[in-house]
Short mmCIF file of C-alpha atoms in Angstrom, two decimals:
data_model
loop_
_atom_site.label_atom_id
_atom_site.label_comp_id
_atom_site.label_asym_id
_atom_site.label_seq_id
_atom_site.Cartn_x
_atom_site.Cartn_y
_atom_site.Cartn_z
CA UNK F 1 77.83 -2.45 22.78
CA UNK F 2 77.47 -3.62 19.26
CA UNK F 3 79.88 -6.55 19.45
CA UNK F 4 79.26 -7.31 23.09
CA UNK F 5 78.62 -10.96 22.55
CA UNK F 6 81.92 -11.41 20.80
CA UNK F 7 84.00 -9.26 23.14
CA UNK F 8 82.81 -11.37 26.05
CA UNK F 9 84.21 -14.38 24.24
CA UNK F 10 87.69 -13.32 23.17
CA UNK F 11 88.62 -16.63 21.55
CA UNK F 12 85.62 -16.58 19.24
CA UNK F 13 86.10 -12.90 18.62
CA UNK F 14 89.68 -13.48 17.63
CA UNK F 15 88.67 -16.22 15.28
CA UNK F 16 85.61 -14.69 13.59
CA UNK F 17 85.86 -11.03 14.51
CA UNK F 18 87.66 -9.74 11.44
CA UNK F 19 85.34 -11.69 9.11
CA UNK F 20 82.20 -10.48 10.90
CA UNK F 21 83.43 -6.91 10.93
CA UNK F 22 84.05 -6.97 7.21
CA UNK F 23 80.68 -8.64 6.58
CA UNK F 24 78.91 -6.13 8.78
CA UNK F 25 80.42 -3.13 7.06
CA UNK F 26 79.67 -4.68 3.67
CA UNK F 27 76.07 -5.51 4.46
CA UNK F 28 75.27 -2.10 5.95
CA UNK F 29 76.98 -0.01 3.30
CA UNK F 30 74.89 1.44 0.46
CA UNK F 31 75.08 -0.85 -2.53
CA UNK F 32 76.52 1.89 -4.71
CA UNK F 33 79.63 2.28 -2.56
CA UNK F 34 80.44 -1.41 -2.42
CA UNK F 35 83.23 -2.92 -4.40
CA UNK F 36 82.28 -3.78 -7.96
CA UNK F 37 79.89 -6.72 -8.02
CA UNK F 38 78.67 -8.18 -11.29
CA UNK F 39 75.51 -6.24 -12.23
CA UNK F 40 73.25 -9.29 -12.36
CA UNK F 41 74.40 -10.37 -8.90
CA UNK F 42 73.77 -6.90 -7.50
CA UNK F 43 70.28 -6.86 -9.03
CA UNK F 44 69.45 -10.27 -7.68
CA UNK F 45 70.67 -9.25 -4.21
CA UNK F 46 68.44 -6.16 -4.29
CA UNK F 47 65.52 -8.26 -5.50
CA UNK F 48 66.10 -10.63 -2.61
CA UNK F 49 65.99 -7.79 -0.09
CA UNK F 50 62.79 -6.51 -1.71
CA UNK F 51 61.18 -9.93 -1.46
CA UNK F 52 62.24 -10.27 2.17
CA UNK F 53 60.34 -7.05 2.86
CA UNK F 54 57.33 -8.23 0.86
CA UNK F 55 57.34 -11.50 2.79
CA UNK F 56 57.62 -9.63 6.08
CA UNK F 57 54.43 -7.79 5.15
CA UNK F 58 52.72 -11.06 4.22
CA UNK F 59 53.73 -12.55 7.57
CA UNK F 60 52.20 -9.57 9.38
CA UNK F 61 49.08 -9.83 7.27
CA UNK F 62 48.67 -13.53 8.02
CA UNK F 63 49.08 -12.90 11.73
CA UNK F 64 46.38 -10.23 11.61
CA UNK F 65 44.04 -12.30 9.46
CA UNK F 66 44.40 -15.24 11.84
CA UNK F 67 42.69 -13.10 14.50
CA UNK F 68 39.55 -12.93 12.32
CA UNK F 69 37.01 -15.66 11.64
CA UNK F 70 38.24 -17.44 8.50
CA UNK F 71 36.65 -16.22 5.27
CA UNK F 72 35.24 -19.08 3.27
CA UNK F 73 33.34 -18.99 0.03
CA UNK F 74 29.93 -17.60 0.97
CA UNK F 75 26.76 -16.32 -0.64
CA UNK F 76 26.54 -13.62 2.04
CA UNK F 77 28.28 -10.61 0.53
CA UNK F 78 28.20 -8.74 3.84
CA UNK F 79 30.55 -11.33 5.37
CA UNK F 80 33.08 -10.81 2.57
CA UNK F 81 32.87 -7.03 2.70
CA UNK F 82 33.14 -6.94 6.50
CA UNK F 83 36.08 -9.37 6.58
CA UNK F 84 38.12 -7.24 4.20
CA UNK F 85 37.11 -4.01 5.95
CA UNK F 86 38.23 -5.23 9.36
CA UNK F 87 41.41 -6.78 7.98
CA UNK F 88 42.28 -3.52 6.18
CA UNK F 89 41.70 -1.57 9.41
CA UNK F 90 43.98 -3.93 11.37
CA UNK F 91 46.67 -3.72 8.72
CA UNK F 92 46.47 0.07 8.78
CA UNK F 93 46.68 0.10 12.57
CA UNK F 94 49.65 -2.29 12.63
CA UNK F 95 51.43 -0.22 9.96
CA UNK F 96 50.47 3.20 11.23
CA UNK F 97 54.09 4.33 11.21
CA UNK F 98 54.75 3.08 7.68
CA UNK F 99 56.21 5.65 5.30
CA UNK F 100 56.71 5.84 1.60
CA UNK F 101 59.99 4.16 0.76
CA UNK F 102 59.86 1.62 3.57
CA UNK F 103 59.76 -1.13 0.95
CA UNK F 104 60.89 0.72 -2.17
CA UNK F 105 63.89 2.49 -0.68
CA UNK F 106 67.10 3.60 -2.44
CA UNK F 107 68.51 0.59 -4.26
CA UNK F 108 65.18 -1.20 -4.56
CA UNK F 109 63.50 1.88 -6.01
CA UNK F 110 66.38 2.29 -8.45
CA UNK F 111 66.12 -1.34 -9.53
CA UNK F 112 62.38 -1.05 -10.18
CA UNK F 113 62.80 2.22 -12.05
CA UNK F 114 65.45 0.58 -14.19
CA UNK F 115 63.38 -2.54 -14.91
CA UNK F 116 60.31 -0.48 -15.75
CA UNK F 117 62.35 1.86 -17.96
CA UNK F 118 63.83 -1.13 -19.81
CA UNK F 119 60.39 -2.67 -20.28
CA UNK F 120 58.85 0.49 -21.69
CA UNK F 121 61.85 1.05 -23.94
CA UNK F 122 61.64 -2.47 -25.35
CA UNK F 123 59.83 -3.64 -28.47
CA UNK F 124 56.74 -4.28 -26.36
CA UNK F 125 56.73 -0.73 -24.97
CA UNK F 126 54.07 0.55 -27.32
CA UNK F 127 51.79 -2.41 -26.60
CA UNK F 128 52.35 -1.97 -22.86
CA UNK F 129 51.23 1.65 -23.02
CA UNK F 130 48.23 0.53 -25.03
CA UNK F 131 47.34 -2.05 -22.37
CA UNK F 132 47.41 0.64 -19.69
CA UNK F 133 45.31 3.01 -21.79
CA UNK F 134 42.73 0.29 -22.54
CA UNK F 135 42.40 -0.53 -18.85
CA UNK F 136 40.73 2.78 -18.06
CA UNK F 137 43.65 4.34 -16.14
CA UNK F 138 42.86 6.44 -13.10
CA UNK F 139 44.56 9.43 -11.52
CA UNK F 140 44.62 9.28 -7.78
CA UNK F 141 46.83 10.85 -5.16
CA UNK F 142 48.19 7.89 -3.26
CA UNK F 143 48.93 7.64 0.43
CA UNK F 144 50.59 4.80 2.27
CA UNK F 145 48.05 2.57 4.00
CA UNK F 146 45.08 4.00 2.14
CA UNK F 147 42.60 1.55 0.72
CA UNK F 148 42.34 1.86 -3.04
CA UNK F 149 38.70 2.87 -3.65
CA UNK F 150 36.64 -0.14 -4.68
CA UNK F 151 34.30 2.03 -6.72
CA UNK F 152 36.90 2.92 -9.34
CA UNK F 153 38.44 0.49 -11.82
CA UNK F 154 41.54 -1.48 -10.97
CA UNK F 155 44.21 -0.59 -13.46
CA UNK F 156 45.37 -3.22 -15.92
CA UNK F 157 49.03 -4.11 -15.54
CA UNK F 158 50.94 -4.89 -18.76
CA UNK F 159 51.73 -8.63 -18.67
CA UNK F 160 55.16 -8.17 -20.23
CA UNK F 161 56.05 -5.76 -17.43
CA UNK F 162 55.02 -8.37 -14.86
CA UNK F 163 57.42 -10.81 -16.50
CA UNK F 164 60.34 -8.47 -15.78
CA UNK F 165 59.61 -7.80 -12.12
CA UNK F 166 60.29 -9.92 -9.03
CA UNK F 167 57.58 -12.51 -8.49
CA UNK F 168 55.40 -11.52 -5.56
CA UNK F 169 53.72 -13.65 -2.92
CA UNK F 170 50.07 -14.19 -3.85
CA UNK F 171 48.86 -11.72 -1.23
CA UNK F 172 50.51 -8.80 -3.07
CA UNK F 173 50.33 -7.30 -6.52
CA UNK F 174 51.80 -4.49 -8.59
CA UNK F 175 49.62 -1.77 -10.08
CA UNK F 176 50.22 1.43 -12.00
CA UNK F 177 48.01 4.21 -10.67
CA UNK F 178 48.30 7.48 -12.53
CA UNK F 179 52.06 7.85 -12.89
CA UNK F 180 52.90 5.90 -9.76
CA UNK F 181 54.02 2.30 -9.44
CA UNK F 182 52.23 0.66 -6.51
CA UNK F 183 52.70 -2.37 -4.30
CA UNK F 184 49.23 -3.28 -3.10
CA UNK F 185 47.48 -5.87 -0.96
CA UNK F 186 45.44 -8.02 -3.36
CA UNK F 187 42.34 -8.43 -1.21
CA UNK F 188 42.15 -5.37 1.02
CA UNK F 189 43.59 -3.11 -1.71
CA UNK F 190 45.79 -1.45 0.93
CA UNK F 191 48.63 0.60 -0.54
CA UNK F 192 51.78 -0.90 0.98
CA UNK F 193 54.27 1.33 -0.82
CA UNK F 194 54.69 3.14 -4.12
CA UNK F 195 57.27 4.74 -6.37
CA UNK F 196 56.10 8.13 -7.60
CA UNK F 197 56.17 9.34 -11.18
CA UNK F 198 57.44 6.15 -12.76
CA UNK F 199 55.02 6.15 -15.64
CA UNK F 200 55.52 9.86 -16.30
CA UNK F 201 59.03 8.94 -17.44
CA UNK F 202 57.50 6.92 -20.26
CA UNK F 203 55.12 9.10 -22.24
CA UNK F 204 53.26 7.58 -25.16
CA UNK F 205 55.09 7.30 -28.42
CA UNK A 1 32.26 -6.58 -70.81
CA UNK A 2 33.51 -5.13 -67.51
CA UNK A 3 30.29 -3.18 -67.16
CA UNK A 4 28.22 -6.35 -67.71
CA UNK A 5 30.23 -8.15 -64.97
CA UNK A 6 29.70 -5.26 -62.56
CA UNK A 7 25.95 -5.23 -63.16
CA UNK A 8 25.84 -9.01 -62.72
CA UNK A 9 27.78 -8.69 -59.42
CA UNK A 10 25.33 -6.10 -58.16
CA UNK A 11 22.37 -8.32 -59.06
CA UNK A 12 23.94 -11.30 -57.25
CA UNK A 13 24.68 -9.14 -54.21
CA UNK A 14 21.12 -7.78 -54.16
CA UNK A 15 19.68 -11.30 -54.32
CA UNK A 16 22.00 -12.43 -51.54
CA UNK A 17 20.99 -9.54 -49.30
CA UNK A 18 17.30 -10.00 -50.00
CA UNK A 19 17.35 -13.75 -49.33
CA UNK A 20 15.97 -14.77 -45.96
CA UNK A 21 18.80 -15.34 -43.56
CA UNK A 22 19.17 -18.84 -42.22
CA UNK A 23 18.88 -18.87 -38.49
CA UNK A 24 20.98 -21.36 -36.60
CA UNK A 25 18.99 -22.30 -33.55
CA UNK A 26 20.42 -24.48 -30.82
CA UNK A 27 19.41 -28.09 -31.62
CA UNK A 28 18.62 -28.89 -27.96
CA UNK A 29 20.34 -32.23 -28.33
CA UNK A 30 20.27 -34.71 -25.47
CA UNK A 31 23.53 -34.65 -23.48
CA UNK A 32 24.69 -31.37 -24.99
CA UNK A 33 26.21 -28.56 -22.92
CA UNK A 34 24.05 -25.45 -22.90
CA UNK A 35 25.02 -22.11 -21.48
CA UNK A 36 24.62 -18.36 -21.87
CA UNK A 37 27.23 -15.61 -22.10
CA UNK A 38 26.84 -12.17 -20.55
CA UNK A 39 29.40 -9.42 -20.17
CA UNK A 40 29.81 -6.06 -18.46
CA UNK A 41 26.48 -6.63 -16.84
CA UNK A 42 26.71 -5.30 -13.29
CA UNK A 43 25.33 -1.78 -13.52
CA UNK A 44 22.13 -2.25 -11.57
CA UNK A 45 20.41 -0.09 -14.16
CA UNK A 46 17.44 -0.55 -16.43
CA UNK A 47 19.45 -1.91 -19.36
CA UNK A 48 20.81 -4.73 -17.21
CA UNK A 49 17.39 -5.59 -15.79
CA UNK A 50 15.69 -5.63 -19.19
CA UNK A 51 18.44 -7.75 -20.71
CA UNK A 52 18.19 -10.09 -17.72
CA UNK A 53 14.45 -10.50 -18.35
CA UNK A 54 15.18 -11.51 -21.91
CA UNK A 55 17.87 -13.90 -20.66
CA UNK A 56 15.29 -15.54 -18.43
CA UNK A 57 12.97 -15.99 -21.40
CA UNK A 58 15.80 -17.57 -23.36
CA UNK A 59 16.48 -19.95 -20.47
CA UNK A 60 12.88 -21.15 -20.56
CA UNK A 61 13.28 -21.87 -24.26
CA UNK A 62 16.81 -23.27 -24.39
CA UNK A 63 17.19 -24.67 -20.88
CA UNK A 64 20.79 -23.57 -20.51
CA UNK A 65 22.22 -24.73 -17.20
CA UNK A 66 24.81 -22.03 -16.53
CA UNK A 67 25.97 -18.54 -17.49
CA UNK A 68 29.52 -17.36 -18.21
CA UNK A 69 30.24 -13.83 -17.01
CA UNK A 70 32.85 -11.80 -18.92
CA UNK A 71 33.69 -9.48 -16.04
CA UNK A 72 32.61 -6.07 -14.78
CA UNK A 73 30.13 -8.05 -12.76
CA UNK A 74 29.74 -5.19 -10.27
CA UNK A 75 30.34 -1.61 -11.38
CA UNK A 76 30.92 1.19 -8.90
CA UNK A 77 30.60 0.60 -5.18
CA UNK A 78 30.79 -2.95 -3.80
CA UNK A 79 28.62 -2.83 -0.71
CA UNK A 80 26.49 -5.88 0.20
CA UNK A 81 23.54 -3.96 -1.29
CA UNK A 82 25.41 -3.71 -4.61
CA UNK A 83 25.77 -7.49 -4.76
CA UNK A 84 21.98 -7.58 -4.54
CA UNK A 85 20.99 -4.83 -6.95
CA UNK A 86 23.67 -5.57 -9.56
CA UNK A 87 23.47 -9.37 -9.50
CA UNK A 88 21.07 -11.16 -7.17
CA UNK A 89 17.92 -9.21 -8.04
CA UNK A 90 18.20 -9.03 -11.85
CA UNK A 91 19.13 -12.72 -12.12
CA UNK A 92 16.89 -13.96 -9.30
CA UNK A 93 14.59 -16.05 -11.51
CA UNK A 94 17.61 -17.81 -13.01
CA UNK A 95 19.32 -18.30 -9.63
CA UNK A 96 16.06 -19.63 -8.18
CA UNK A 97 15.73 -22.14 -10.99
CA UNK A 98 19.22 -23.50 -10.32
CA UNK A 99 21.14 -21.79 -13.12
CA UNK A 100 24.78 -21.36 -12.08
CA UNK A 101 26.97 -18.38 -12.89
CA UNK A 102 30.72 -18.65 -13.54
CA UNK A 103 32.44 -15.27 -13.31
CA UNK A 104 35.67 -13.88 -14.63
CA UNK A 105 37.00 -10.61 -13.27
CA UNK A 106 36.95 -7.31 -15.17
CA UNK A 107 38.73 -4.07 -14.37
CA UNK A 108 35.66 -2.85 -12.46
CA UNK A 109 35.63 -5.93 -10.25
CA UNK A 110 37.52 -6.59 -7.05
CA UNK A 111 39.33 -9.79 -6.12
CA UNK A 112 36.92 -10.24 -3.17
CA UNK A 113 34.37 -11.48 -5.67
CA UNK A 114 36.24 -14.78 -5.87
CA UNK A 115 34.87 -15.57 -2.38
CA UNK A 116 31.29 -14.85 -3.45
CA UNK A 117 29.75 -18.28 -3.84
CA UNK A 118 27.21 -17.45 -6.56
CA UNK A 119 30.12 -16.53 -8.87
CA UNK A 120 31.50 -20.08 -8.50
CA UNK A 121 35.14 -19.00 -8.57
CA UNK A 122 35.93 -21.14 -5.54
CA UNK A 123 38.35 -18.60 -4.11
CA UNK A 124 40.47 -18.24 -7.25
CA UNK A 125 40.84 -15.31 -9.62
CA UNK A 126 41.46 -17.81 -12.44
CA UNK A 127 40.16 -21.36 -12.58
CA UNK A 128 38.86 -24.08 -14.85
CA UNK A 129 35.86 -26.37 -14.77
CA UNK A 130 34.40 -29.11 -16.87
CA UNK A 131 30.91 -29.64 -18.23
CA UNK A 132 30.35 -32.74 -20.31
CA UNK A 133 33.00 -32.80 -23.00
CA UNK A 134 33.85 -29.15 -22.59
CA UNK A 135 36.62 -27.69 -20.42
CA UNK A 136 36.25 -24.01 -19.58
CA UNK A 137 39.15 -21.75 -18.57
CA UNK A 138 38.27 -18.54 -16.72
CA UNK A 139 41.18 -16.09 -16.73
CA UNK A 140 41.96 -12.81 -14.99
CA UNK A 141 43.09 -10.66 -17.91
CA UNK A 142 43.51 -7.66 -15.65
CA UNK A 143 46.61 -9.17 -14.08
CA UNK A 144 48.18 -11.76 -16.36
CA UNK A 145 51.28 -12.57 -14.34
CA UNK A 146 53.72 -15.41 -15.10
CA UNK A 147 52.05 -17.64 -12.48
CA UNK A 148 48.73 -17.42 -14.29
CA UNK A 149 50.33 -18.07 -17.66
CA UNK A 150 52.11 -21.15 -16.28
CA UNK A 151 48.89 -22.35 -14.72
CA UNK A 152 47.05 -21.90 -18.02
CA UNK A 153 49.71 -23.76 -19.98
CA UNK A 154 49.65 -26.68 -17.52
CA UNK A 155 45.85 -26.82 -17.50
CA UNK A 156 45.61 -26.70 -21.29
CA UNK A 157 48.30 -29.33 -21.66
CA UNK A 158 46.56 -31.65 -19.22
CA UNK A 159 43.13 -31.25 -20.80
CA UNK A 160 42.03 -34.07 -23.07
CA UNK A 161 38.54 -32.66 -23.45
CA UNK A 162 36.85 -32.46 -26.84
CA UNK A 163 36.27 -28.74 -26.52
CA UNK A 164 38.39 -26.09 -24.82
CA UNK A 165 36.75 -22.73 -24.27
CA UNK A 166 38.48 -19.73 -22.63
CA UNK A 167 36.78 -16.65 -21.27
CA UNK A 168 38.09 -13.43 -19.76
CA UNK A 169 37.44 -9.72 -19.78
CA UNK A 170 39.74 -8.07 -22.34
CA UNK A 171 39.09 -9.01 -25.99
CA UNK A 172 42.11 -10.11 -28.03
CA UNK A 173 40.34 -8.85 -31.16
CA UNK A 174 37.88 -5.97 -31.06
CA UNK A 175 36.93 -3.13 -33.34
CA UNK A 176 35.47 -1.21 -30.38
CA UNK A 177 36.41 2.45 -30.58
CA UNK A 178 36.62 2.81 -26.81
CA UNK A 179 39.11 -0.01 -26.13
CA UNK A 180 39.88 -2.20 -29.14
CA UNK A 181 42.11 -5.28 -29.33
CA UNK A 182 44.26 -6.24 -26.36
CA UNK A 183 47.28 -6.89 -28.54
CA UNK A 184 49.83 -7.35 -25.78
CA UNK A 185 47.67 -10.00 -24.17
CA UNK A 186 47.05 -11.57 -27.58
CA UNK A 187 50.78 -12.03 -28.11
CA UNK A 188 50.95 -14.09 -24.91
CA UNK A 189 47.68 -16.01 -24.99
CA UNK A 190 47.02 -16.79 -28.62
CA UNK A 191 50.09 -19.01 -29.09
CA UNK A 192 48.92 -21.11 -26.12
CA UNK A 193 45.38 -21.28 -27.45
CA UNK A 194 46.65 -22.40 -30.86
CA UNK A 195 49.11 -24.92 -29.45
CA UNK A 196 46.61 -26.59 -27.14
CA UNK A 197 43.51 -26.43 -29.29
CA UNK A 198 41.33 -23.76 -27.70
CA UNK A 199 38.51 -23.38 -30.20
CA UNK A 200 36.35 -20.63 -28.72
CA UNK A 201 37.18 -17.49 -26.74
CA UNK A 202 34.62 -15.17 -25.13
CA UNK A 203 35.43 -11.70 -23.79
CA UNK A 204 33.76 -8.41 -22.85
CA UNK A 205 35.14 -4.94 -21.98
CA UNK A 206 33.92 -3.21 -25.16
CA UNK A 207 30.20 -2.61 -24.66
CA UNK A 208 29.11 -4.14 -27.93
CA UNK A 209 28.63 -7.58 -29.44
CA UNK A 210 31.20 -8.66 -31.99
CA UNK A 211 32.06 -11.94 -33.68
CA UNK A 212 35.52 -12.20 -35.17
CA UNK A 213 36.43 -14.13 -38.29
CA UNK A 214 38.28 -17.31 -37.48
CA UNK A 215 41.85 -16.48 -36.37
CA UNK A 216 44.36 -19.34 -36.46
CA UNK A 217 41.56 -21.85 -35.92
CA UNK A 218 39.99 -19.89 -33.06
CA UNK A 219 36.61 -18.14 -32.95
CA UNK A 220 36.56 -15.02 -30.80
CA UNK A 221 33.44 -13.32 -29.50
CA UNK A 222 33.05 -10.07 -27.59
CA UNK A 223 29.90 -9.85 -25.50
CA UNK A 224 30.24 -6.74 -23.39
CA UNK A 225 26.74 -5.34 -23.77
CA UNK A 226 24.62 -7.19 -21.23
CA UNK A 227 24.20 -4.19 -18.93
CA UNK A 228 25.94 -1.35 -20.71
CA UNK A 229 25.76 -0.23 -24.31
CA UNK A 230 28.14 1.90 -26.33
CA UNK A 231 25.97 2.59 -29.32
CA UNK A 232 27.93 3.06 -32.54
CA UNK A 233 31.19 1.94 -30.93
CA UNK A 234 31.76 -1.13 -33.10
CA UNK A 235 33.63 0.40 -36.01
CA UNK A 236 34.17 -2.89 -37.78
CA UNK A 237 37.62 -4.04 -38.82
CA UNK A 238 39.10 -6.42 -41.35
CA UNK A 239 38.70 -9.21 -38.79
CA UNK A 240 35.05 -8.43 -37.96
CA UNK A 241 32.54 -11.08 -39.04
CA UNK A 242 29.54 -9.48 -37.37
CA UNK A 243 29.05 -6.57 -35.02
CA UNK A 244 25.98 -5.34 -33.19
CA UNK A 245 25.95 -2.16 -31.13
CA UNK A 246 22.34 -1.03 -31.41
CA UNK A 247 21.10 -2.65 -28.24
CA UNK A 248 22.22 -4.72 -25.27
CA UNK A 249 22.64 -8.43 -25.94
CA UNK A 250 23.66 -11.82 -24.62
CA UNK A 251 24.47 -15.18 -26.19
CA UNK A 252 23.03 -18.67 -25.81
CA UNK A 253 25.31 -21.51 -26.79
CA UNK A 254 24.90 -25.24 -27.21
CA UNK A 255 27.87 -27.58 -27.57
CA UNK A 256 27.46 -31.12 -28.88
CA UNK A 257 30.25 -33.58 -29.58
CA UNK A 258 30.88 -32.20 -33.02
CA UNK A 259 29.61 -28.68 -33.17
CA UNK A 260 28.86 -25.50 -31.29
CA UNK A 261 25.73 -23.56 -32.12
CA UNK A 262 25.34 -20.00 -30.92
CA UNK A 263 22.60 -17.42 -31.01
CA UNK A 264 22.98 -13.79 -29.98
CA UNK A 265 19.80 -12.20 -28.69
CA UNK A 266 19.15 -8.52 -28.10
CA UNK A 267 17.40 -6.91 -25.15
CA UNK A 268 14.34 -6.68 -27.40
CA UNK A 269 14.41 -10.44 -27.99
CA UNK A 270 15.65 -10.23 -31.57
CA UNK A 271 18.23 -12.72 -32.79
CA UNK A 272 21.00 -10.51 -34.10
CA UNK A 273 23.53 -13.21 -34.97
CA UNK A 274 23.71 -16.96 -35.00
CA UNK A 275 25.83 -19.72 -36.41
CA UNK A 276 27.46 -23.08 -36.15
CA UNK A 277 31.09 -23.88 -35.50
CA UNK A 278 32.42 -27.39 -36.12
CA UNK A 279 34.78 -28.88 -33.54
CA UNK A 280 37.34 -29.87 -36.10
CA UNK A 281 39.53 -27.07 -37.41
CA UNK A 282 39.91 -28.88 -40.74
CA UNK A 283 36.16 -28.76 -41.40
CA UNK A 284 36.06 -25.20 -40.31
CA UNK A 285 34.59 -22.39 -42.28
CA UNK A 286 32.58 -19.44 -41.21
CA UNK A 287 29.11 -20.89 -41.48
CA UNK A 288 27.41 -18.37 -39.26
CA UNK A 289 24.38 -16.73 -40.76
CA UNK A 290 23.62 -13.09 -40.22
CA UNK A 291 20.54 -11.26 -39.12
CA UNK A 292 20.07 -7.55 -39.64
#
């Protein structure tokens, strides 16, 4: 039973029950159906949820990496390559049920689409598109948990876009791949999640 | 009268062009900081190897102690074998003689390279280091997030060094037809460079050599032709002081207390550009001499 703990303690339930019930309904309801909250507060709440998910990934990653011999600066390239290969495989195994939208779901995806749209519509929009074009953009069909191929260039992310997005833990980064907006593991280049067709909404000009 | 002036101008121009160019050679001063600059080198192909041979010859002559890498240190696949064929083998004579390499990351690189000891990045995608009176700032221009910008500002602010030199992959000024100037990045970085007295900036990305006329007290160089060449790509722009896109190239640089002397050498061993840059902005004028 959902409120079993409280129903076994009637006095506490009587005291806090109504508050908890309201809080529970509020926290589980889609953001859109909640009572009007100032826009900035709503955005910051969604950002917070996004960062909680990003941090949950980082925690998993650290746990998995702790099972490997630590990677120190080395002149043996094979050690570096092998470390990242094994770590990527363990991440993929641990996240084998991951699906697109696990991180960028409803409200979070909407927030990112909005921020990206605002950035590309701003005065810097033209320069941002130029930055992407100069970075040798690639077209690639993305899949969750795939490792971004190391043989093709990493796309250049417009710095003014990065200034408008939630700050990530150092283990993660944003990329734009083709028309998709990607959340990626910095070292293993594992695709954690992506939002499709974001850049397609912002053609040059 | 006008016709006489025009003829006179042409005569003066002809004399100027015919005059032997003055070559600025590094003075090899005791206690100076000597280094080389290579960019977009890691192809593993003939052009890289031949340019590396010329770099080795230059090291024997100028005794530079380290090399700055402008990114795209490893093109294509990144297997352990690629680290050998695209870096360790072509630069083996330099590595064996104790020359250090300091890498920045290009769009063809992967962050793993920061753990590769011979690149001296010490586990960081951006970092700074000091040599004599010079402080170098290696940036990751592929991902210029607010953290990196804050780090750069703090590092620049804290530096009391005589010379501040930044290097990274994407050129803030370039007449390269393939890529050109990274104007968005310029809007963020140049104000910091001006405010904190960065005097010299090296970049790559466009596979040519280009020297830019002084911009707000800063001299910019693009050296992206140490393993790749995009012949005819340097279109020249109003800000271009010298461009060379006929062959691969690299730079040798010497920094003394008061001046920086550079020489740009082609794969064939020809000096294609050289010059001297004073430390003080107030004394500054474009004194570099040109070679055809």
